[in-house]
mmCIF file with all atom_site columns, C-alpha atoms and ligand atoms in Angstrom:
data_model
loop_
_atom_site.group_PDB
_atom_site.id
_atom_site.type_symbol
_atom_site.label_atom_id
_atom_site.label_alt_id
_atom_site.label_comp_id
_atom_site.label_asym_id
_atom_site.label_entity_id
_atom_site.label_seq_id
_atom_site.pdbx_PDB_ins_code
_atom_site.Cartn_x
_atom_site.Cartn_y
_atom_site.Cartn_z
_atom_site.occupancy
_atom_site.B_iso_or_equiv
_atom_site.pdbx_formal_charge
_atom_site.auth_seq_id
_atom_site.auth_comp_id
_atom_site.auth_asym_id
_atom_site.auth_atom_id
_atom_site.pdbx_PDB_model_num
ATOM   1   C  CA  . MET A 1 1   ? -68.413 -13.405 11.556 1.00 91.00 ? 1   MET A CA  1
ATOM   2   C  CA  . LYS A 1 2   ? -67.483 -17.030 12.040 1.00 96.00 ? 2   LYS A CA  1
ATOM   3   C  CA  . ALA A 1 3   ? -64.276 -18.201 13.661 1.00 98.00 ? 3   ALA A CA  1
ATOM   4   C  CA  . VAL A 1 4   ? -62.656 -21.558 14.139 1.00 98.00 ? 4   VAL A CA  1
ATOM   5   C  CA  . ILE A 1 5   ? -60.638 -22.053 17.302 1.00 98.00 ? 5   ILE A CA  1
ATOM   6   C  CA  . VAL A 1 6   ? -57.921 -24.621 16.712 1.00 98.00 ? 6   VAL A CA  1
ATOM   7   C  CA  . VAL A 1 7   ? -56.822 -25.890 20.097 1.00 98.00 ? 7   VAL A CA  1
ATOM   8   C  CA  . ASP A 1 8   ? -53.221 -26.964 20.660 1.00 98.00 ? 8   ASP A CA  1
ATOM   9   C  CA  . MET A 1 9   ? -52.563 -28.702 17.339 1.00 98.00 ? 9   MET A CA  1
ATOM   10  C  CA  . LEU A 1 10  ? -48.913 -28.440 18.307 1.00 98.00 ? 10  LEU A CA  1
ATOM   11  C  CA  . ARG A 1 11  ? -45.817 -30.535 17.820 1.00 98.00 ? 11  ARG A CA  1
ATOM   12  C  CA  . GLY A 1 12  ? -45.633 -31.028 21.604 1.00 98.00 ? 12  GLY A CA  1
ATOM   13  C  CA  . PHE A 1 13  ? -48.945 -32.919 21.666 1.00 98.00 ? 13  PHE A CA  1
ATOM   14  C  CA  . LEU A 1 14  ? -49.015 -34.516 18.221 1.00 98.00 ? 14  LEU A CA  1
ATOM   15  C  CA  . GLU A 1 15  ? -45.524 -35.856 17.632 1.00 98.00 ? 15  GLU A CA  1
ATOM   16  C  CA  . PRO A 1 16  ? -44.671 -39.327 18.949 1.00 97.00 ? 16  PRO A CA  1
ATOM   17  C  CA  . GLY A 1 17  ? -41.978 -39.250 21.603 1.00 96.00 ? 17  GLY A CA  1
ATOM   18  C  CA  . ARG A 1 18  ? -42.973 -35.910 23.132 1.00 97.00 ? 18  ARG A CA  1
ATOM   19  C  CA  . ALA A 1 19  ? -43.644 -35.919 26.889 1.00 94.00 ? 19  ALA A CA  1
ATOM   20  C  CA  . LEU A 1 20  ? -47.366 -35.213 26.423 1.00 96.00 ? 20  LEU A CA  1
ATOM   21  C  CA  . TYR A 1 21  ? -47.885 -36.933 23.073 1.00 97.00 ? 21  TYR A CA  1
ATOM   22  C  CA  . GLY A 1 22  ? -51.617 -37.625 22.754 1.00 97.00 ? 22  GLY A CA  1
ATOM   23  C  CA  . GLY A 1 23  ? -51.298 -40.859 20.780 1.00 97.00 ? 23  GLY A CA  1
ATOM   24  C  CA  . ASP A 1 24  ? -52.911 -42.286 17.685 1.00 97.00 ? 24  ASP A CA  1
ATOM   25  C  CA  . ALA A 1 25  ? -56.365 -40.869 18.477 1.00 98.00 ? 25  ALA A CA  1
ATOM   26  C  CA  . CYS A 1 26  ? -54.930 -37.360 18.286 1.00 98.00 ? 26  CYS A CA  1
ATOM   27  C  CA  . ARG A 1 27  ? -52.962 -37.919 15.102 1.00 98.00 ? 27  ARG A CA  1
ATOM   28  C  CA  . ALA A 1 28  ? -56.050 -39.485 13.502 1.00 98.00 ? 28  ALA A CA  1
ATOM   29  C  CA  . ILE A 1 29  ? -57.911 -36.162 13.428 1.00 98.00 ? 29  ILE A CA  1
ATOM   30  C  CA  . ILE A 1 30  ? -55.236 -34.353 11.398 1.00 98.00 ? 30  ILE A CA  1
ATOM   31  C  CA  . PRO A 1 31  ? -56.613 -35.070 7.875  1.00 98.00 ? 31  PRO A CA  1
ATOM   32  C  CA  . ALA A 1 32  ? -60.243 -34.208 8.720  1.00 98.00 ? 32  ALA A CA  1
ATOM   33  C  CA  . THR A 1 33  ? -59.107 -31.126 10.635 1.00 98.00 ? 33  THR A CA  1
ATOM   34  C  CA  . ARG A 1 34  ? -57.017 -29.955 7.705  1.00 98.00 ? 34  ARG A CA  1
ATOM   35  C  CA  . GLU A 1 35  ? -59.928 -30.440 5.291  1.00 98.00 ? 35  GLU A CA  1
ATOM   36  C  CA  . PHE A 1 36  ? -62.348 -28.646 7.641  1.00 98.00 ? 36  PHE A CA  1
ATOM   37  C  CA  . LEU A 1 37  ? -59.979 -25.707 8.124  1.00 98.00 ? 37  LEU A CA  1
ATOM   38  C  CA  . GLU A 1 38  ? -59.348 -25.365 4.380  1.00 97.00 ? 38  GLU A CA  1
ATOM   39  C  CA  . ARG A 1 39  ? -63.072 -25.162 3.760  1.00 97.00 ? 39  ARG A CA  1
ATOM   40  C  CA  . GLN A 1 40  ? -63.602 -22.674 6.582  1.00 97.00 ? 40  GLN A CA  1
ATOM   41  C  CA  . ARG A 1 41  ? -60.721 -20.502 5.381  1.00 96.00 ? 41  ARG A CA  1
ATOM   42  C  CA  . ASP A 1 42  ? -62.151 -20.525 1.840  1.00 95.00 ? 42  ASP A CA  1
ATOM   43  C  CA  . GLN A 1 43  ? -65.503 -19.428 3.253  1.00 94.00 ? 43  GLN A CA  1
ATOM   44  C  CA  . GLY A 1 44  ? -63.877 -16.498 5.026  1.00 95.00 ? 44  GLY A CA  1
ATOM   45  C  CA  . ALA A 1 45  ? -63.838 -17.751 8.602  1.00 97.00 ? 45  ALA A CA  1
ATOM   46  C  CA  . LEU A 1 46  ? -61.219 -16.433 10.996 1.00 98.00 ? 46  LEU A CA  1
ATOM   47  C  CA  . LEU A 1 47  ? -58.802 -19.183 12.035 1.00 98.00 ? 47  LEU A CA  1
ATOM   48  C  CA  . VAL A 1 48  ? -57.457 -18.797 15.576 1.00 98.00 ? 48  VAL A CA  1
ATOM   49  C  CA  . PHE A 1 49  ? -54.711 -21.191 16.647 1.00 98.00 ? 49  PHE A CA  1
ATOM   50  C  CA  . LEU A 1 50  ? -54.365 -21.540 20.421 1.00 98.00 ? 50  LEU A CA  1
ATOM   51  C  CA  . ALA A 1 51  ? -50.854 -22.577 21.369 1.00 98.00 ? 51  ALA A CA  1
ATOM   52  C  CA  . ASP A 1 52  ? -50.030 -23.923 24.818 1.00 98.00 ? 52  ASP A CA  1
ATOM   53  C  CA  . THR A 1 53  ? -46.884 -21.971 25.745 1.00 98.00 ? 53  THR A CA  1
ATOM   54  C  CA  . HIS A 1 54  ? -45.314 -22.216 29.192 1.00 98.00 ? 54  HIS A CA  1
ATOM   55  C  CA  . ASP A 1 55  ? -42.458 -20.574 31.052 1.00 97.00 ? 55  ASP A CA  1
ATOM   56  C  CA  . PRO A 1 56  ? -39.748 -23.120 31.943 1.00 96.00 ? 56  PRO A CA  1
ATOM   57  C  CA  . ASP A 1 57  ? -40.824 -23.115 35.615 1.00 96.00 ? 57  ASP A CA  1
ATOM   58  C  CA  . ASP A 1 58  ? -44.597 -22.990 35.043 1.00 96.00 ? 58  ASP A CA  1
ATOM   59  C  CA  . LEU A 1 59  ? -46.584 -24.353 37.994 1.00 96.00 ? 59  LEU A CA  1
ATOM   60  C  CA  . GLU A 1 60  ? -48.581 -26.551 35.570 1.00 95.00 ? 60  GLU A CA  1
ATOM   61  C  CA  . PHE A 1 61  ? -45.522 -28.807 35.563 1.00 96.00 ? 61  PHE A CA  1
ATOM   62  C  CA  . ARG A 1 62  ? -46.437 -29.876 39.102 1.00 95.00 ? 62  ARG A CA  1
ATOM   63  C  CA  . MET A 1 63  ? -49.339 -31.742 37.482 1.00 95.00 ? 63  MET A CA  1
ATOM   64  C  CA  . PHE A 1 64  ? -48.005 -32.615 34.037 1.00 94.00 ? 64  PHE A CA  1
ATOM   65  C  CA  . PRO A 1 65  ? -44.596 -33.434 32.631 1.00 95.00 ? 65  PRO A CA  1
ATOM   66  C  CA  . ARG A 1 66  ? -42.781 -30.405 31.252 1.00 96.00 ? 66  ARG A CA  1
ATOM   67  C  CA  . HIS A 1 67  ? -44.213 -29.593 27.823 1.00 97.00 ? 67  HIS A CA  1
ATOM   68  C  CA  . CYS A 1 68  ? -44.626 -26.756 25.324 1.00 98.00 ? 68  CYS A CA  1
ATOM   69  C  CA  . VAL A 1 69  ? -41.990 -24.497 26.848 1.00 98.00 ? 69  VAL A CA  1
ATOM   70  C  CA  . ARG A 1 70  ? -41.672 -21.072 25.252 1.00 98.00 ? 70  ARG A CA  1
ATOM   71  C  CA  . GLY A 1 71  ? -38.947 -20.978 22.618 1.00 97.00 ? 71  GLY A CA  1
ATOM   72  C  CA  . THR A 1 72  ? -38.972 -24.732 21.937 1.00 98.00 ? 72  THR A CA  1
ATOM   73  C  CA  . ASP A 1 73  ? -40.341 -26.448 18.834 1.00 98.00 ? 73  ASP A CA  1
ATOM   74  C  CA  . GLU A 1 74  ? -43.141 -28.000 20.956 1.00 98.00 ? 74  GLU A CA  1
ATOM   75  C  CA  . VAL A 1 75  ? -45.136 -24.748 20.815 1.00 98.00 ? 75  VAL A CA  1
ATOM   76  C  CA  . GLU A 1 76  ? -45.183 -24.788 16.995 1.00 98.00 ? 76  GLU A CA  1
ATOM   77  C  CA  . VAL A 1 77  ? -48.355 -25.684 15.096 1.00 98.00 ? 77  VAL A CA  1
ATOM   78  C  CA  . ILE A 1 78  ? -47.796 -29.054 13.368 1.00 98.00 ? 78  ILE A CA  1
ATOM   79  C  CA  . PRO A 1 79  ? -46.307 -28.822 9.867  1.00 98.00 ? 79  PRO A CA  1
ATOM   80  C  CA  . GLU A 1 80  ? -49.451 -30.431 8.382  1.00 98.00 ? 80  GLU A CA  1
ATOM   81  C  CA  . LEU A 1 81  ? -51.350 -27.230 9.241  1.00 98.00 ? 81  LEU A CA  1
ATOM   82  C  CA  . ALA A 1 82  ? -48.540 -24.704 8.787  1.00 96.00 ? 82  ALA A CA  1
ATOM   83  C  CA  . ASP A 1 83  ? -49.998 -22.974 5.722  1.00 97.00 ? 83  ASP A CA  1
ATOM   84  C  CA  . LEU A 1 84  ? -53.360 -22.633 7.452  1.00 98.00 ? 84  LEU A CA  1
ATOM   85  C  CA  . ARG A 1 85  ? -51.685 -21.209 10.550 1.00 97.00 ? 85  ARG A CA  1
ATOM   86  C  CA  . ALA A 1 86  ? -50.034 -18.624 8.325  1.00 96.00 ? 86  ALA A CA  1
ATOM   87  C  CA  . ALA A 1 87  ? -53.500 -17.559 7.167  1.00 94.00 ? 87  ALA A CA  1
ATOM   88  C  CA  . GLY A 1 88  ? -54.747 -17.202 10.746 1.00 97.00 ? 88  GLY A CA  1
ATOM   89  C  CA  . ILE A 1 89  ? -53.841 -15.806 14.138 1.00 98.00 ? 89  ILE A CA  1
ATOM   90  C  CA  . VAL A 1 90  ? -51.759 -17.601 16.768 1.00 98.00 ? 90  VAL A CA  1
ATOM   91  C  CA  . VAL A 1 91  ? -52.718 -16.988 20.391 1.00 98.00 ? 91  VAL A CA  1
ATOM   92  C  CA  . PRO A 1 92  ? -50.273 -18.356 22.981 1.00 98.00 ? 92  PRO A CA  1
ATOM   93  C  CA  . LYS A 1 93  ? -51.904 -19.434 26.228 1.00 98.00 ? 93  LYS A CA  1
ATOM   94  C  CA  . ARG A 1 94  ? -50.543 -20.792 29.513 1.00 97.00 ? 94  ARG A CA  1
ATOM   95  C  CA  . ARG A 1 95  ? -53.636 -22.398 31.005 1.00 97.00 ? 95  ARG A CA  1
ATOM   96  C  CA  . TYR A 1 96  ? -56.386 -24.708 29.728 1.00 98.00 ? 96  TYR A CA  1
ATOM   97  C  CA  . SER A 1 97  ? -58.755 -21.965 28.620 1.00 98.00 ? 97  SER A CA  1
ATOM   98  C  CA  . GLY A 1 98  ? -57.804 -19.931 25.594 1.00 98.00 ? 98  GLY A CA  1
ATOM   99  C  CA  . PHE A 1 99  ? -59.322 -16.906 27.335 1.00 98.00 ? 99  PHE A CA  1
ATOM   100 C  CA  . PHE A 1 100 ? -57.128 -16.939 30.451 1.00 98.00 ? 100 PHE A CA  1
ATOM   101 C  CA  . ASP A 1 101 ? -54.598 -14.082 30.317 1.00 97.00 ? 101 ASP A CA  1
ATOM   102 C  CA  . THR A 1 102 ? -54.805 -13.822 26.494 1.00 98.00 ? 102 THR A CA  1
ATOM   103 C  CA  . PRO A 1 103 ? -56.306 -11.340 24.000 1.00 98.00 ? 103 PRO A CA  1
ATOM   104 C  CA  . LEU A 1 104 ? -58.746 -13.947 22.623 1.00 98.00 ? 104 LEU A CA  1
ATOM   105 C  CA  . ASP A 1 105 ? -61.849 -12.085 23.779 1.00 97.00 ? 105 ASP A CA  1
ATOM   106 C  CA  . VAL A 1 106 ? -60.668 -8.880  22.066 1.00 97.00 ? 106 VAL A CA  1
ATOM   107 C  CA  . ILE A 1 107 ? -59.687 -10.752 18.908 1.00 98.00 ? 107 ILE A CA  1
ATOM   108 C  CA  . LEU A 1 108 ? -63.188 -12.218 18.625 1.00 98.00 ? 108 LEU A CA  1
ATOM   109 C  CA  . SER A 1 109 ? -65.155 -9.150  19.637 1.00 97.00 ? 109 SER A CA  1
ATOM   110 C  CA  . ASP A 1 110 ? -63.147 -6.761  17.416 1.00 97.00 ? 110 ASP A CA  1
ATOM   111 C  CA  . ARG A 1 111 ? -64.201 -8.857  14.421 1.00 96.00 ? 111 ARG A CA  1
ATOM   112 C  CA  . ASP A 1 112 ? -67.801 -9.217  15.555 1.00 97.00 ? 112 ASP A CA  1
ATOM   113 C  CA  . VAL A 1 113 ? -67.473 -12.975 15.843 1.00 97.00 ? 113 VAL A CA  1
ATOM   114 C  CA  . THR A 1 114 ? -70.705 -14.538 17.061 1.00 95.00 ? 114 THR A CA  1
ATOM   115 C  CA  . GLU A 1 115 ? -70.260 -18.155 15.924 1.00 97.00 ? 115 GLU A CA  1
ATOM   116 C  CA  . VAL A 1 116 ? -67.313 -20.334 16.827 1.00 98.00 ? 116 VAL A CA  1
ATOM   117 C  CA  . ALA A 1 117 ? -66.405 -23.856 15.759 1.00 98.00 ? 117 ALA A CA  1
ATOM   118 C  CA  . MET A 1 118 ? -63.852 -25.791 17.783 1.00 98.00 ? 118 MET A CA  1
ATOM   119 C  CA  . VAL A 1 119 ? -61.309 -28.382 16.720 1.00 98.00 ? 119 VAL A CA  1
ATOM   120 C  CA  . GLY A 1 120 ? -58.161 -29.747 18.356 1.00 98.00 ? 120 GLY A CA  1
ATOM   121 C  CA  . VAL A 1 121 ? -56.835 -31.462 21.474 1.00 98.00 ? 121 VAL A CA  1
ATOM   122 C  CA  . MET A 1 122 ? -57.440 -32.479 24.214 1.00 98.00 ? 122 MET A CA  1
ATOM   123 C  CA  . THR A 1 123 ? -61.229 -32.714 24.137 1.00 98.00 ? 123 THR A CA  1
ATOM   124 C  CA  . ASP A 1 124 ? -61.509 -33.006 27.930 1.00 98.00 ? 124 ASP A CA  1
ATOM   125 C  CA  . ILE A 1 125 ? -58.903 -30.405 28.865 1.00 98.00 ? 125 ILE A CA  1
ATOM   126 C  CA  . CYS A 1 126 ? -58.217 -27.326 26.745 1.00 98.00 ? 126 CYS A CA  1
ATOM   127 C  CA  . VAL A 1 127 ? -61.137 -27.826 24.339 1.00 98.00 ? 127 VAL A CA  1
ATOM   128 C  CA  . LEU A 1 128 ? -63.561 -28.271 27.245 1.00 98.00 ? 128 LEU A CA  1
ATOM   129 C  CA  . HIS A 1 129 ? -62.313 -25.324 29.287 1.00 98.00 ? 129 HIS A CA  1
ATOM   130 C  CA  . THR A 1 130 ? -62.204 -23.024 26.275 1.00 98.00 ? 130 THR A CA  1
ATOM   131 C  CA  . ALA A 1 131 ? -65.724 -24.151 25.294 1.00 98.00 ? 131 ALA A CA  1
ATOM   132 C  CA  . ALA A 1 132 ? -66.935 -23.292 28.792 1.00 98.00 ? 132 ALA A CA  1
ATOM   133 C  CA  . ASP A 1 133 ? -65.500 -19.783 28.512 1.00 98.00 ? 133 ASP A CA  1
ATOM   134 C  CA  . LEU A 1 134 ? -67.025 -19.352 25.037 1.00 98.00 ? 134 LEU A CA  1
ATOM   135 C  CA  . ARG A 1 135 ? -70.426 -20.327 26.370 1.00 98.00 ? 135 ARG A CA  1
ATOM   136 C  CA  . ASN A 1 136 ? -70.017 -18.068 29.416 1.00 97.00 ? 136 ASN A CA  1
ATOM   137 C  CA  . ARG A 1 137 ? -69.645 -15.278 26.863 1.00 97.00 ? 137 ARG A CA  1
ATOM   138 C  CA  . ASP A 1 138 ? -72.680 -16.483 24.866 1.00 96.00 ? 138 ASP A CA  1
ATOM   139 C  CA  . TYR A 1 139 ? -70.828 -17.413 21.684 1.00 97.00 ? 139 TYR A CA  1
ATOM   140 C  CA  . GLU A 1 140 ? -72.713 -19.905 19.532 1.00 98.00 ? 140 GLU A CA  1
ATOM   141 C  CA  . THR A 1 141 ? -70.303 -22.817 19.814 1.00 98.00 ? 141 THR A CA  1
ATOM   142 C  CA  . THR A 1 142 ? -70.033 -25.948 17.685 1.00 98.00 ? 142 THR A CA  1
ATOM   143 C  CA  . VAL A 1 143 ? -67.621 -28.738 18.548 1.00 98.00 ? 143 VAL A CA  1
ATOM   144 C  CA  . VAL A 1 144 ? -66.563 -30.645 15.439 1.00 98.00 ? 144 VAL A CA  1
ATOM   145 C  CA  . THR A 1 145 ? -66.649 -34.194 16.737 1.00 98.00 ? 145 THR A CA  1
ATOM   146 C  CA  . ASP A 1 146 ? -64.321 -35.842 14.219 1.00 98.00 ? 146 ASP A CA  1
ATOM   147 C  CA  . CYS A 1 147 ? -61.782 -33.032 14.630 1.00 98.00 ? 147 CYS A CA  1
ATOM   148 C  CA  . VAL A 1 148 ? -61.301 -33.213 18.419 1.00 98.00 ? 148 VAL A CA  1
ATOM   149 C  CA  . ALA A 1 149 ? -59.485 -35.944 20.340 1.00 98.00 ? 149 ALA A CA  1
ATOM   150 C  CA  . SER A 1 150 ? -57.869 -36.927 23.615 1.00 98.00 ? 150 SER A CA  1
ATOM   151 C  CA  . PHE A 1 151 ? -55.380 -39.479 24.903 1.00 97.00 ? 151 PHE A CA  1
ATOM   152 C  CA  . ASP A 1 152 ? -58.212 -40.623 27.215 1.00 97.00 ? 152 ASP A CA  1
ATOM   153 C  CA  . PRO A 1 153 ? -61.213 -42.056 25.272 1.00 97.00 ? 153 PRO A CA  1
ATOM   154 C  CA  . ALA A 1 154 ? -63.567 -42.116 28.282 1.00 98.00 ? 154 ALA A CA  1
ATOM   155 C  CA  . ALA A 1 155 ? -62.754 -38.509 29.151 1.00 98.00 ? 155 ALA A CA  1
ATOM   156 C  CA  . HIS A 1 156 ? -63.226 -37.562 25.482 1.00 98.00 ? 156 HIS A CA  1
ATOM   157 C  CA  . ALA A 1 157 ? -66.745 -39.057 25.519 1.00 98.00 ? 157 ALA A CA  1
ATOM   158 C  CA  . PHE A 1 158 ? -67.605 -37.399 28.834 1.00 98.00 ? 158 PHE A CA  1
ATOM   159 C  CA  . ALA A 1 159 ? -66.378 -34.011 27.630 1.00 98.00 ? 159 ALA A CA  1
ATOM   160 C  CA  . LEU A 1 160 ? -68.422 -34.144 24.420 1.00 98.00 ? 160 LEU A CA  1
ATOM   161 C  CA  . ALA A 1 161 ? -71.594 -34.977 26.348 1.00 98.00 ? 161 ALA A CA  1
ATOM   162 C  CA  . HIS A 1 162 ? -70.828 -32.298 28.946 1.00 98.00 ? 162 HIS A CA  1
ATOM   163 C  CA  . MET A 1 163 ? -70.266 -29.629 26.306 1.00 98.00 ? 163 MET A CA  1
ATOM   164 C  CA  . ARG A 1 164 ? -73.562 -30.572 24.640 1.00 98.00 ? 164 ARG A CA  1
ATOM   165 C  CA  . ASP A 1 165 ? -75.770 -31.114 27.692 1.00 98.00 ? 165 ASP A CA  1
ATOM   166 C  CA  . ILE A 1 166 ? -74.367 -28.671 30.237 1.00 98.00 ? 166 ILE A CA  1
ATOM   167 C  CA  . LEU A 1 167 ? -72.582 -25.974 28.256 1.00 98.00 ? 167 LEU A CA  1
ATOM   168 C  CA  . GLY A 1 168 ? -75.086 -25.862 25.397 1.00 98.00 ? 168 GLY A CA  1
ATOM   169 C  CA  . ALA A 1 169 ? -72.563 -26.389 22.624 1.00 98.00 ? 169 ALA A CA  1
ATOM   170 C  CA  . ARG A 1 170 ? -73.684 -28.054 19.419 1.00 98.00 ? 170 ARG A CA  1
ATOM   171 C  CA  . LEU A 1 171 ? -71.954 -31.254 18.346 1.00 98.00 ? 171 LEU A CA  1
ATOM   172 C  CA  . ALA A 1 172 ? -71.587 -31.879 14.620 1.00 98.00 ? 172 ALA A CA  1
ATOM   173 C  CA  . THR A 1 173 ? -69.299 -33.803 12.300 1.00 98.00 ? 173 THR A CA  1
ATOM   174 C  CA  . SER A 1 174 ? -67.246 -31.971 9.712  1.00 97.00 ? 174 SER A CA  1
ATOM   175 C  CA  . ALA A 1 175 ? -69.313 -33.723 7.014  1.00 95.00 ? 175 ALA A CA  1
ATOM   176 C  CA  . GLU A 1 176 ? -72.545 -32.452 8.549  1.00 95.00 ? 176 GLU A CA  1
ATOM   177 C  CA  . LEU A 1 177 ? -71.151 -28.931 8.666  1.00 93.00 ? 177 LEU A CA  1
ATOM   178 C  CA  . ALA A 1 178 ? -70.085 -29.195 5.029  1.00 89.00 ? 178 ALA A CA  1
ATOM   179 C  CA  . GLY A 1 179 ? -73.527 -30.433 4.059  1.00 79.00 ? 179 GLY A CA  1
ATOM   180 C  CA  . THR A 1 180 ? -72.031 -33.656 2.715  1.00 68.00 ? 180 THR A CA  1
ATOM   181 C  CA  . ALA A 1 181 ? -73.144 -36.064 5.438  1.00 63.00 ? 181 ALA A CA  1
ATOM   182 C  CA  . ALA A 1 182 ? -75.945 -37.533 3.335  1.00 53.00 ? 182 ALA A CA  1
ATOM   183 C  CA  . ARG A 1 183 ? -73.472 -38.667 0.705  1.00 50.00 ? 183 ARG A CA  1
ATOM   184 C  CA  . GLU A 1 184 ? -71.267 -40.563 3.135  1.00 45.00 ? 184 GLU A CA  1
HETATM 185 ZN ZN1 . ZN  B 2 .   ? -49.870 -26.998 29.147 1.00 67.85 ? 1   ZN  B ZN1 1
#
């Protein structure tokens, strides 16, 4: 089975004014991500929404401003993807990797998932660390390059190259994956 892991497409990262708002580059991926997820859902892929969710006194707040605290609206998937979230599974996480202290491994293995596509934010933080843990578990992993973003463009570029060259992930655009690239 195929799965799409949707990383942290949450109000806490994608709404202007939030402490860890990722900026225009992050908002810019919303339409392509929505289109990609609709197509994947229609083709029967499992949609897994990772949701950064912290306790109020989480030690991560020594490094980052307080964000995505359990029980606040910051941990909600953005309204633009709400119907797709309802068709999928939400997995709260408290560290960068979606595998750390979560049931993600069981969710994927119970459904015989072998191929995973990744979308979401931030390319160089939670996408990267989750990609590393996917590759450590030998999942075929594709990062959808027009559906990932970061507040830091240089780190975004580094992370894409690292995932391709060191982790062995495939990079592809959503158009390439839809077989429509030649028409664009
Ligand atoms: Zn966090």
